[in-house]
């Protein structure tokens, strides 16, 4: 079976395996089943995959595909098998049904990121059947726990099994290489060269506990609510990073938009739906996501807490912390629950040239540009090993599809033709990498 046909079957099978990651060991499910499926598909074509478990059921797969010249530095291709939860009552199809309709393959994980997992599997299987090797060794990883911070997946492999990545200097992974139509027959293809840091933290307020019927001027809930409101309404200053400036300069020239680097938001507002992602990379952000206080309706608690999802620009984590402390005030305690730095590399070199050439060969209207991801991926873990990481999971998308809204969204889906396009691009890319 040709890879462009098999990718549909593989992606459908993966979507039908519920790999929901709740962030809780007791309720997350399916990663082991998905890992065994992937390992079987790799073993069928003569590779020797290894399943590595960090905790019961939290399984990742690693395999090395030997290249023509094993003395060269190796390439890492990483994908994750877990997905965020999905409420079936909110979807128009079952989120784990793997249904094909209207030219799309539907399901939780269709774009985040079982589509890429399937592309890589399909291509590797075809190459092995045809007796083809990549120019250099390729390390394949299919990981657990990306959706909850990578602790049981990429972090576990990097910390406990780093020998699997010996000789690896470059990597490709998710959320890059997808198209954004910009009018006429031109499409931007956003290649991820940077991503924001993750600074998840909790705010804690303390006060005087007491009866709910009494006047209380030292109420922990009130203090917390006021601090959370200040954080939620605050807009941090614009910081122009090299990647975002390069993106805006490329796009402004292509679209004929006037770019004022002192007012980049005006340019961003003119680039369509992708503005949601790009706009979030102009500054540090902090969004309140959870609140916790009290244990009875008529008792004023002595402590109240809130979770804040903070995303920081590369090199901004320490500066951001001081800014946040100034906003919440001296009486609010900050507790970090997860902290990973932002990443940034340059948009140059042989690997970037290979990505660009592969995209242009399959789409003559392709305009590859660098961009910064507003979220984070497993690349943060592989960066610890000195690996230069890019987001490159190519998809050609319909002009009217709001791709960014599909990530963790309702009715997540991927165009079938986009999957097949991705396989062809990856094939060309690997031949040139």
Short mmCIF file of C-alpha atoms in Angstrom, two decimals:
data_model
loop_
_atom_site.label_atom_id
_atom_site.label_comp_id
_atom_site.label_asym_id
_atom_site.label_seq_id
_atom_site.Cartn_x
_atom_site.Cartn_y
_atom_site.Cartn_z
CA UNK A 1 0.00 0.00 0.00
CA UNK A 2 1.28 3.48 -0.90
CA UNK A 3 2.04 5.80 2.02
CA UNK A 4 -0.48 8.39 0.82
CA UNK A 5 -3.21 5.75 1.10
CA UNK A 6 -1.97 4.09 4.27
CA UNK A 7 -1.69 7.39 6.16
CA UNK A 8 -5.49 7.63 6.22
CA UNK A 9 -5.86 4.14 7.65
CA UNK A 10 -3.11 4.70 10.23
CA UNK A 11 -4.49 8.05 11.36
CA UNK A 12 -7.98 6.62 11.62
CA UNK A 13 -6.74 3.73 13.77
CA UNK A 14 -4.86 6.10 16.07
CA UNK A 15 -7.87 8.39 16.46
CA UNK A 16 -9.96 5.42 17.56
CA UNK A 17 -7.59 4.75 20.46
CA UNK A 18 -8.70 6.97 23.34
CA UNK A 19 -5.43 8.38 24.69
CA UNK A 20 -6.98 11.07 26.88
CA UNK A 21 -4.46 12.76 29.16
CA UNK A 22 -6.24 14.39 32.09
CA UNK A 23 -2.99 15.24 33.86
CA UNK A 24 -3.88 12.63 36.51
CA UNK A 25 -2.21 9.21 36.58
CA UNK A 26 -5.43 7.58 37.78
CA UNK A 27 -7.66 8.84 34.97
CA UNK A 28 -5.36 9.14 31.95
CA UNK A 29 -5.76 6.24 29.54
CA UNK A 30 -4.74 4.57 26.32
CA UNK A 31 -1.13 5.62 25.86
CA UNK A 32 0.14 2.05 26.29
CA UNK A 33 -2.37 0.74 23.73
CA UNK A 34 -1.32 3.40 21.22
CA UNK A 35 2.36 2.76 21.88
CA UNK A 36 1.90 -0.97 21.23
CA UNK A 37 0.07 -0.18 17.99
CA UNK A 38 2.88 2.08 16.78
CA UNK A 39 5.58 -0.38 17.84
CA UNK A 40 3.84 -3.19 15.95
CA UNK A 41 3.67 -1.08 12.78
CA UNK A 42 7.38 -0.28 13.02
CA UNK A 43 8.36 -3.87 13.80
CA UNK A 44 6.38 -5.12 10.79
CA UNK A 45 8.86 -3.36 8.50
CA UNK A 46 11.96 -4.56 10.31
CA UNK A 47 12.72 -1.77 12.77
CA UNK A 48 13.37 -2.54 16.42
CA UNK A 49 11.14 -0.24 18.45
CA UNK A 50 11.43 -0.06 22.21
CA UNK A 51 8.48 0.74 24.46
CA UNK A 52 9.53 2.68 27.54
CA UNK A 53 7.14 3.16 30.46
CA UNK A 54 7.65 5.93 32.99
CA UNK A 55 4.65 4.81 35.07
CA UNK A 56 2.01 2.12 34.56
CA UNK A 57 0.35 2.81 31.22
CA UNK A 58 2.42 5.92 30.44
CA UNK A 59 4.31 4.51 27.47
CA UNK A 60 6.48 6.00 24.72
CA UNK A 61 8.09 4.39 21.66
CA UNK A 62 11.64 4.93 20.41
CA UNK A 63 13.24 3.46 17.26
CA UNK A 64 16.31 4.31 15.20
CA UNK A 65 16.02 4.18 11.41
CA UNK A 66 19.58 3.72 10.17
CA UNK A 67 20.60 6.05 7.37
CA UNK A 68 22.98 5.79 4.42
CA UNK A 69 25.71 7.54 6.40
CA UNK A 70 25.46 6.73 10.12
CA UNK A 71 28.57 8.84 10.76
CA UNK A 72 26.54 11.99 10.13
CA UNK A 73 24.68 13.79 12.90
CA UNK A 74 21.24 12.24 13.36
CA UNK A 75 17.77 13.78 12.98
CA UNK A 76 15.03 13.37 15.60
CA UNK A 77 11.37 13.17 14.54
CA UNK A 78 9.07 13.40 17.55
CA UNK A 79 5.34 13.15 17.95
CA UNK A 80 3.06 12.55 20.91
CA UNK A 81 0.28 10.01 21.25
CA UNK A 82 -1.76 11.58 24.07
CA UNK A 83 -4.66 13.98 23.54
CA UNK A 84 -6.62 16.41 25.68
CA UNK A 85 -10.06 15.36 26.96
CA UNK A 86 -13.12 15.64 24.73
CA UNK A 87 -16.79 15.84 25.76
CA UNK A 88 -18.73 13.80 23.20
CA UNK A 89 -21.92 15.78 23.88
CA UNK A 90 -20.28 18.89 22.42
CA UNK A 91 -19.16 17.25 19.16
CA UNK A 92 -21.11 16.64 15.95
CA UNK A 93 -19.30 13.28 15.60
CA UNK A 94 -17.86 10.96 18.23
CA UNK A 95 -14.45 12.35 19.21
CA UNK A 96 -12.88 8.86 19.13
CA UNK A 97 -14.79 7.53 16.12
CA UNK A 98 -12.23 8.34 13.44
CA UNK A 99 -15.04 9.29 11.06
CA UNK A 100 -14.37 10.48 7.51
CA UNK A 101 -16.84 13.00 6.09
CA UNK A 102 -16.76 16.14 3.94
CA UNK A 103 -13.16 15.44 2.96
CA UNK A 104 -11.93 15.48 6.58
CA UNK A 105 -10.87 12.88 9.11
CA UNK A 106 -12.51 13.80 12.41
CA UNK A 107 -11.46 13.06 15.96
CA UNK A 108 -9.64 14.24 19.05
CA UNK A 109 -5.98 14.39 18.06
CA UNK A 110 -6.62 14.85 14.33
CA UNK A 111 -4.33 17.90 14.28
CA UNK A 112 -2.77 17.56 17.73
CA UNK A 113 -1.04 15.39 16.71
CA UNK A 114 -2.00 11.96 15.48
CA UNK A 115 -2.00 13.30 11.92
CA UNK A 116 1.78 13.76 12.06
CA UNK A 117 2.25 10.44 13.87
CA UNK A 118 0.41 8.75 11.01
CA UNK A 119 2.36 10.62 8.32
CA UNK A 120 5.67 9.54 9.83
CA UNK A 121 4.53 5.94 10.27
CA UNK A 122 3.19 5.72 6.72
CA UNK A 123 6.34 7.20 5.19
CA UNK A 124 8.76 5.07 7.24
CA UNK A 125 6.81 1.92 6.39
CA UNK A 126 6.88 2.71 2.68
CA UNK A 127 10.59 3.51 2.74
CA UNK A 128 11.35 0.24 4.49
CA UNK A 129 9.21 -1.77 2.04
CA UNK A 130 11.04 -0.13 -0.86
CA UNK A 131 14.45 -0.64 0.70
CA UNK A 132 15.12 3.10 0.91
CA UNK A 133 17.18 4.69 3.67
CA UNK A 134 17.31 8.32 4.79
CA UNK A 135 20.65 10.09 4.18
CA UNK A 136 21.44 9.91 7.92
CA UNK A 137 20.10 8.15 10.99
CA UNK A 138 16.61 9.19 12.04
CA UNK A 139 15.47 8.67 15.62
CA UNK A 140 11.69 8.19 15.80
CA UNK A 141 9.82 8.90 19.01
CA UNK A 142 6.10 8.62 19.74
CA UNK A 143 5.59 10.07 23.18
CA UNK A 144 3.31 10.06 26.19
CA UNK A 145 2.20 13.04 28.28
CA UNK A 146 2.93 16.03 26.04
CA UNK A 147 -0.47 17.50 26.89
CA UNK A 148 0.33 17.69 30.62
CA UNK A 149 3.88 18.98 30.50
CA UNK A 150 5.91 15.99 29.18
CA UNK A 151 6.87 14.62 32.61
CA UNK A 152 5.96 11.01 31.79
CA UNK A 153 7.07 11.20 28.16
CA UNK A 154 9.82 13.35 26.67
CA UNK A 155 11.20 14.47 30.03
CA UNK A 156 11.43 10.86 31.21
CA UNK A 157 13.31 9.84 28.05
CA UNK A 158 15.69 12.79 28.19
CA UNK A 159 16.42 12.27 31.91
CA UNK A 160 16.47 8.47 32.08
CA UNK A 161 17.28 7.26 28.55
CA UNK A 162 19.41 9.95 26.88
CA UNK A 163 21.49 7.32 25.04
CA UNK A 164 18.66 6.98 22.52
CA UNK A 165 19.52 10.49 21.32
CA UNK A 166 23.26 10.08 20.90
CA UNK A 167 24.45 11.96 17.83
CA UNK A 168 21.16 13.83 17.35
CA UNK A 169 21.66 17.52 16.58
CA UNK A 170 18.38 18.56 14.93
CA UNK A 171 14.71 17.74 15.35
CA UNK A 172 11.30 18.30 13.81
CA UNK A 173 7.99 18.02 15.61
CA UNK A 174 4.50 19.48 15.76
CA UNK A 175 2.78 22.78 14.92
CA UNK A 176 4.75 23.95 11.92
CA UNK A 177 4.79 23.64 8.15
CA UNK A 178 1.04 24.30 7.81
CA UNK A 179 -0.40 26.66 5.22
CA UNK A 180 -2.17 29.97 5.66
CA UNK A 181 -3.81 31.34 2.51
CA UNK A 182 -3.00 35.00 1.86
CA UNK A 183 -4.90 35.72 -1.32
CA UNK A 184 -4.57 34.63 -4.91
CA UNK A 185 -2.57 31.45 -5.25
CA UNK A 186 -0.12 32.20 -2.45
CA UNK A 187 0.16 30.37 0.83
CA UNK A 188 2.37 31.10 3.79
CA UNK A 189 3.81 27.96 5.38
CA UNK A 190 4.66 28.70 8.99
CA UNK A 191 7.79 26.89 10.14
CA UNK A 192 8.20 27.00 13.89
CA UNK A 193 11.62 28.33 14.90
CA UNK A 194 10.62 29.50 18.38
CA UNK A 195 8.08 28.86 21.10
CA UNK A 196 7.07 30.60 24.27
CA UNK A 197 8.01 29.32 27.69
CA UNK A 198 5.55 27.71 30.09
CA UNK A 199 5.25 29.25 33.55
CA UNK A 200 2.25 27.63 35.22
CA UNK A 201 1.86 28.92 38.75
CA UNK A 202 -0.54 29.33 41.61
CA UNK A 203 -1.38 32.45 43.55
CA UNK A 204 -2.12 31.97 47.24
CA UNK A 205 -3.81 34.50 49.51
CA UNK A 206 -4.07 34.16 53.28
CA UNK A 207 -6.58 35.86 55.56
CA UNK A 208 -8.48 35.62 58.82
CA UNK A 209 -10.97 32.74 58.82
CA UNK A 210 -14.33 33.28 60.41
CA UNK A 211 -18.10 33.10 60.22
CA UNK A 212 -19.66 34.16 56.94
CA UNK A 213 -22.14 36.43 58.69
CA UNK A 214 -19.46 38.65 60.23
CA UNK A 215 -17.66 41.68 58.80
CA UNK A 216 -14.19 40.58 57.75
CA UNK A 217 -11.61 43.02 56.41
CA UNK A 218 -8.96 40.30 56.02
CA UNK A 219 -10.77 37.95 53.64
CA UNK A 220 -8.46 35.66 51.64
CA UNK A 221 -11.05 35.19 48.87
CA UNK A 222 -11.39 38.94 48.40
CA UNK A 223 -7.63 39.46 48.28
CA UNK A 224 -7.21 36.63 45.79
CA UNK A 225 -10.08 37.79 43.59
CA UNK A 226 -8.65 41.30 43.39
CA UNK A 227 -5.19 39.94 42.49
CA UNK A 228 -6.61 37.57 39.87
CA UNK A 229 -8.62 40.38 38.30
CA UNK A 230 -5.52 42.56 38.05
CA UNK A 231 -3.58 39.74 36.38
CA UNK A 232 -6.39 38.84 33.99
CA UNK A 233 -6.85 42.42 32.79
CA UNK A 234 -3.17 43.30 32.55
CA UNK A 235 -1.47 43.63 29.17
CA UNK A 236 2.26 43.09 29.36
CA UNK A 237 4.49 45.29 27.19
CA UNK A 238 5.34 44.29 23.63
CA UNK A 239 8.77 42.69 23.27
CA UNK A 240 9.93 42.20 19.70
CA UNK A 241 11.84 38.93 19.39
CA UNK A 242 13.96 38.09 16.30
CA UNK A 243 11.52 35.37 15.16
CA UNK A 244 8.40 37.53 15.41
CA UNK A 245 10.14 40.46 13.71
CA UNK A 246 11.29 38.16 10.89
CA UNK A 247 7.75 36.81 10.49
CA UNK A 248 6.23 40.29 10.35
CA UNK A 249 8.84 41.53 7.87
CA UNK A 250 8.27 38.53 5.57
CA UNK A 251 4.49 38.79 5.72
CA UNK A 252 4.38 42.58 5.37
CA UNK A 253 6.45 42.37 2.21
CA UNK A 254 4.36 39.53 0.77
CA UNK A 255 1.01 41.21 1.53
CA UNK A 256 2.11 44.79 0.93
CA UNK A 257 1.27 45.75 4.51
CA UNK A 258 3.02 48.71 6.11
CA UNK A 259 4.96 47.51 9.14
CA UNK A 260 5.62 49.81 12.05
CA UNK A 261 7.75 47.89 14.58
CA UNK A 262 6.56 50.33 17.26
CA UNK A 263 2.98 49.24 16.53
CA UNK A 264 3.13 45.61 15.32
CA UNK A 265 -0.44 44.87 16.40
CA UNK A 266 -1.78 46.86 13.46
CA UNK A 267 0.08 44.61 11.01
CA UNK A 268 -0.96 41.47 12.92
CA UNK A 269 -4.63 42.49 12.72
CA UNK A 270 -4.45 42.27 8.92
CA UNK A 271 -3.22 38.69 8.55
CA UNK A 272 -6.46 36.80 9.17
CA UNK A 273 -7.23 33.97 11.63
CA UNK A 274 -3.55 33.23 12.30
CA UNK A 275 -3.46 36.60 14.09
CA UNK A 276 -4.70 34.80 17.21
CA UNK A 277 -1.44 32.85 17.48
CA UNK A 278 0.89 35.57 16.23
CA UNK A 279 -0.68 38.21 18.46
CA UNK A 280 0.06 36.11 21.53
CA UNK A 281 3.78 36.07 20.63
CA UNK A 282 4.17 39.84 20.83
CA UNK A 283 4.21 39.83 24.64
CA UNK A 284 4.21 37.69 27.75
CA UNK A 285 0.73 36.52 28.74
CA UNK A 286 -0.98 35.43 31.96
CA UNK A 287 -4.47 33.91 32.00
CA UNK A 288 -6.30 32.83 35.17
CA UNK A 289 -7.67 29.32 34.66
CA UNK A 290 -8.72 27.86 38.03
CA UNK A 291 -9.92 29.03 41.46
CA UNK A 292 -10.01 27.14 44.76
CA UNK A 293 -11.21 28.36 48.16
CA UNK A 294 -13.37 27.38 51.08
CA UNK A 295 -15.08 24.24 52.34
CA UNK A 296 -18.50 25.50 53.54
CA UNK A 297 -20.91 28.19 52.38
CA UNK A 298 -20.97 30.05 55.68
CA UNK A 299 -17.25 29.84 56.54
CA UNK A 300 -14.75 32.45 55.42
CA UNK A 301 -11.63 30.40 54.57
CA UNK A 302 -8.16 31.31 55.74
CA UNK A 303 -6.63 30.53 52.35
CA UNK A 304 -7.61 30.92 48.68
CA UNK A 305 -5.72 29.90 45.55
CA UNK A 306 -5.80 30.46 41.80
CA UNK A 307 -3.96 28.86 38.89
CA UNK A 308 -2.48 31.16 36.25
CA UNK A 309 -1.36 29.88 32.83
CA UNK A 310 1.58 32.11 31.94
CA UNK A 311 3.48 31.97 28.64
CA UNK A 312 6.74 33.85 28.44
CA UNK A 313 8.85 34.93 25.50
CA UNK A 314 12.34 33.43 25.15
CA UNK A 315 14.64 34.99 27.75
CA UNK A 316 11.78 36.74 29.54
CA UNK A 317 10.93 34.34 32.38
CA UNK A 318 12.81 36.17 35.16
CA UNK A 319 11.65 39.60 33.98
CA UNK A 320 8.08 38.33 33.78
CA UNK A 321 8.17 36.99 37.34
CA UNK A 322 9.07 40.42 38.69
CA UNK A 323 6.35 42.03 36.58
CA UNK A 324 3.81 39.57 37.95
CA UNK A 325 4.90 40.14 41.55
CA UNK A 326 4.40 43.87 41.05
CA UNK A 327 0.87 43.24 39.75
CA UNK A 328 -0.37 40.89 42.48
CA UNK A 329 1.26 42.74 45.35
CA UNK A 330 3.46 41.70 48.28
CA UNK A 331 0.80 39.80 50.20
CA UNK A 332 0.14 37.21 47.49
CA UNK A 333 2.36 34.12 47.40
CA UNK A 334 3.58 32.77 44.04
CA UNK A 335 4.13 29.01 43.65
CA UNK A 336 5.49 27.56 40.40
CA UNK A 337 3.90 24.24 39.44
CA UNK A 338 5.52 23.88 36.02
CA UNK A 339 8.28 25.93 34.45
CA UNK A 340 9.94 25.45 31.06
CA UNK A 341 11.92 28.07 29.16
CA UNK A 342 11.06 29.52 25.78
CA UNK A 343 13.08 28.41 22.75
CA UNK A 344 14.35 30.25 19.70
CA UNK A 345 16.60 29.35 16.79
CA UNK A 346 17.39 31.04 13.49
CA UNK A 347 15.64 30.53 10.17
CA UNK A 348 18.65 29.33 8.24
CA UNK A 349 20.81 26.30 7.51
CA UNK A 350 20.54 23.13 5.46
CA UNK A 351 17.54 21.76 7.38
CA UNK A 352 15.51 24.93 6.79
CA UNK A 353 16.48 24.84 3.13
CA UNK A 354 15.30 21.22 2.93
CA UNK A 355 11.95 22.12 4.52
CA UNK A 356 11.43 25.05 2.17
CA UNK A 357 12.42 23.10 -0.94
CA UNK A 358 10.10 20.20 -0.07
CA UNK A 359 7.14 22.54 0.46
CA UNK A 360 7.77 24.44 -2.78
CA UNK A 361 8.14 21.22 -4.76
CA UNK A 362 4.66 20.07 -3.67
CA UNK A 363 3.07 23.53 -3.70
CA UNK A 364 4.48 26.09 -6.17
CA UNK A 365 2.58 28.80 -4.28
CA UNK A 366 4.36 28.03 -1.00
CA UNK A 367 6.01 30.88 0.90
CA UNK A 368 7.89 29.42 3.91
CA UNK A 369 8.24 31.85 6.82
CA UNK A 370 9.49 31.49 10.43
CA UNK A 371 7.12 31.96 13.35
CA UNK A 372 6.89 31.55 17.10
CA UNK A 373 4.40 29.13 18.63
CA UNK A 374 2.38 30.71 21.43
CA UNK A 375 2.23 27.38 23.27
CA UNK A 376 4.84 24.73 23.95
CA UNK A 377 5.80 21.22 22.80
CA UNK A 378 8.11 18.34 23.69
CA UNK A 379 10.86 20.29 21.95
CA UNK A 380 11.53 22.00 25.29
CA UNK A 381 12.80 18.70 26.65
CA UNK A 382 14.96 17.85 23.66
CA UNK A 383 16.50 21.31 23.77
CA UNK A 384 18.13 20.25 27.05
CA UNK A 385 20.27 17.84 25.02
CA UNK A 386 21.49 20.63 22.75
CA UNK A 387 19.18 19.59 19.90
CA UNK A 388 18.10 22.37 17.53
CA UNK A 389 14.33 22.03 17.31
CA UNK A 390 11.82 23.06 14.65
CA UNK A 391 8.09 22.63 14.26
CA UNK A 392 7.51 20.98 10.87
CA UNK A 393 4.48 18.75 10.42
CA UNK A 394 3.42 19.86 6.93
CA UNK A 395 -0.22 20.32 5.95
CA UNK A 396 -1.81 22.15 3.04
CA UNK A 397 -5.07 23.51 4.41
CA UNK A 398 -8.25 24.92 2.84
CA UNK A 399 -8.26 28.72 2.74
CA UNK A 400 -11.39 28.98 4.90
CA UNK A 401 -10.26 26.62 7.68
CA UNK A 402 -9.48 28.25 11.03
CA UNK A 403 -6.66 25.86 11.85
CA UNK A 404 -5.67 27.42 15.16
CA UNK A 405 -9.19 26.97 16.55
CA UNK A 406 -9.01 23.19 16.02
CA UNK A 407 -6.26 22.66 18.59
CA UNK A 408 -8.02 21.37 21.74
CA UNK A 409 -11.25 22.53 20.08
CA UNK A 410 -14.61 20.91 19.34
CA UNK A 411 -14.93 18.94 16.07
CA UNK A 412 -11.16 18.68 15.60
CA UNK A 413 -10.45 17.43 12.08
CA UNK A 414 -7.77 17.24 9.42
CA UNK A 415 -8.30 17.35 5.64
CA UNK A 416 -7.60 13.97 4.04
CA UNK A 417 -5.78 15.66 1.15
CA UNK A 418 -3.72 17.56 3.71
CA UNK A 419 -2.53 14.29 5.24
CA UNK A 420 -1.47 13.00 1.83
CA UNK A 421 0.27 16.28 1.04
CA UNK A 422 2.15 16.01 4.33
CA UNK A 423 3.45 12.53 3.49
CA UNK A 424 4.77 13.71 0.12
CA UNK A 425 6.48 16.74 1.67
CA UNK A 426 8.06 14.68 4.44
CA UNK A 427 9.33 12.20 1.86
CA UNK A 428 11.06 14.96 -0.10
CA UNK A 429 12.35 16.55 3.08
CA UNK A 430 13.90 13.35 4.40
CA UNK A 431 15.62 12.70 1.07
CA UNK A 432 17.28 16.12 1.32
CA UNK A 433 17.97 16.25 5.06
#
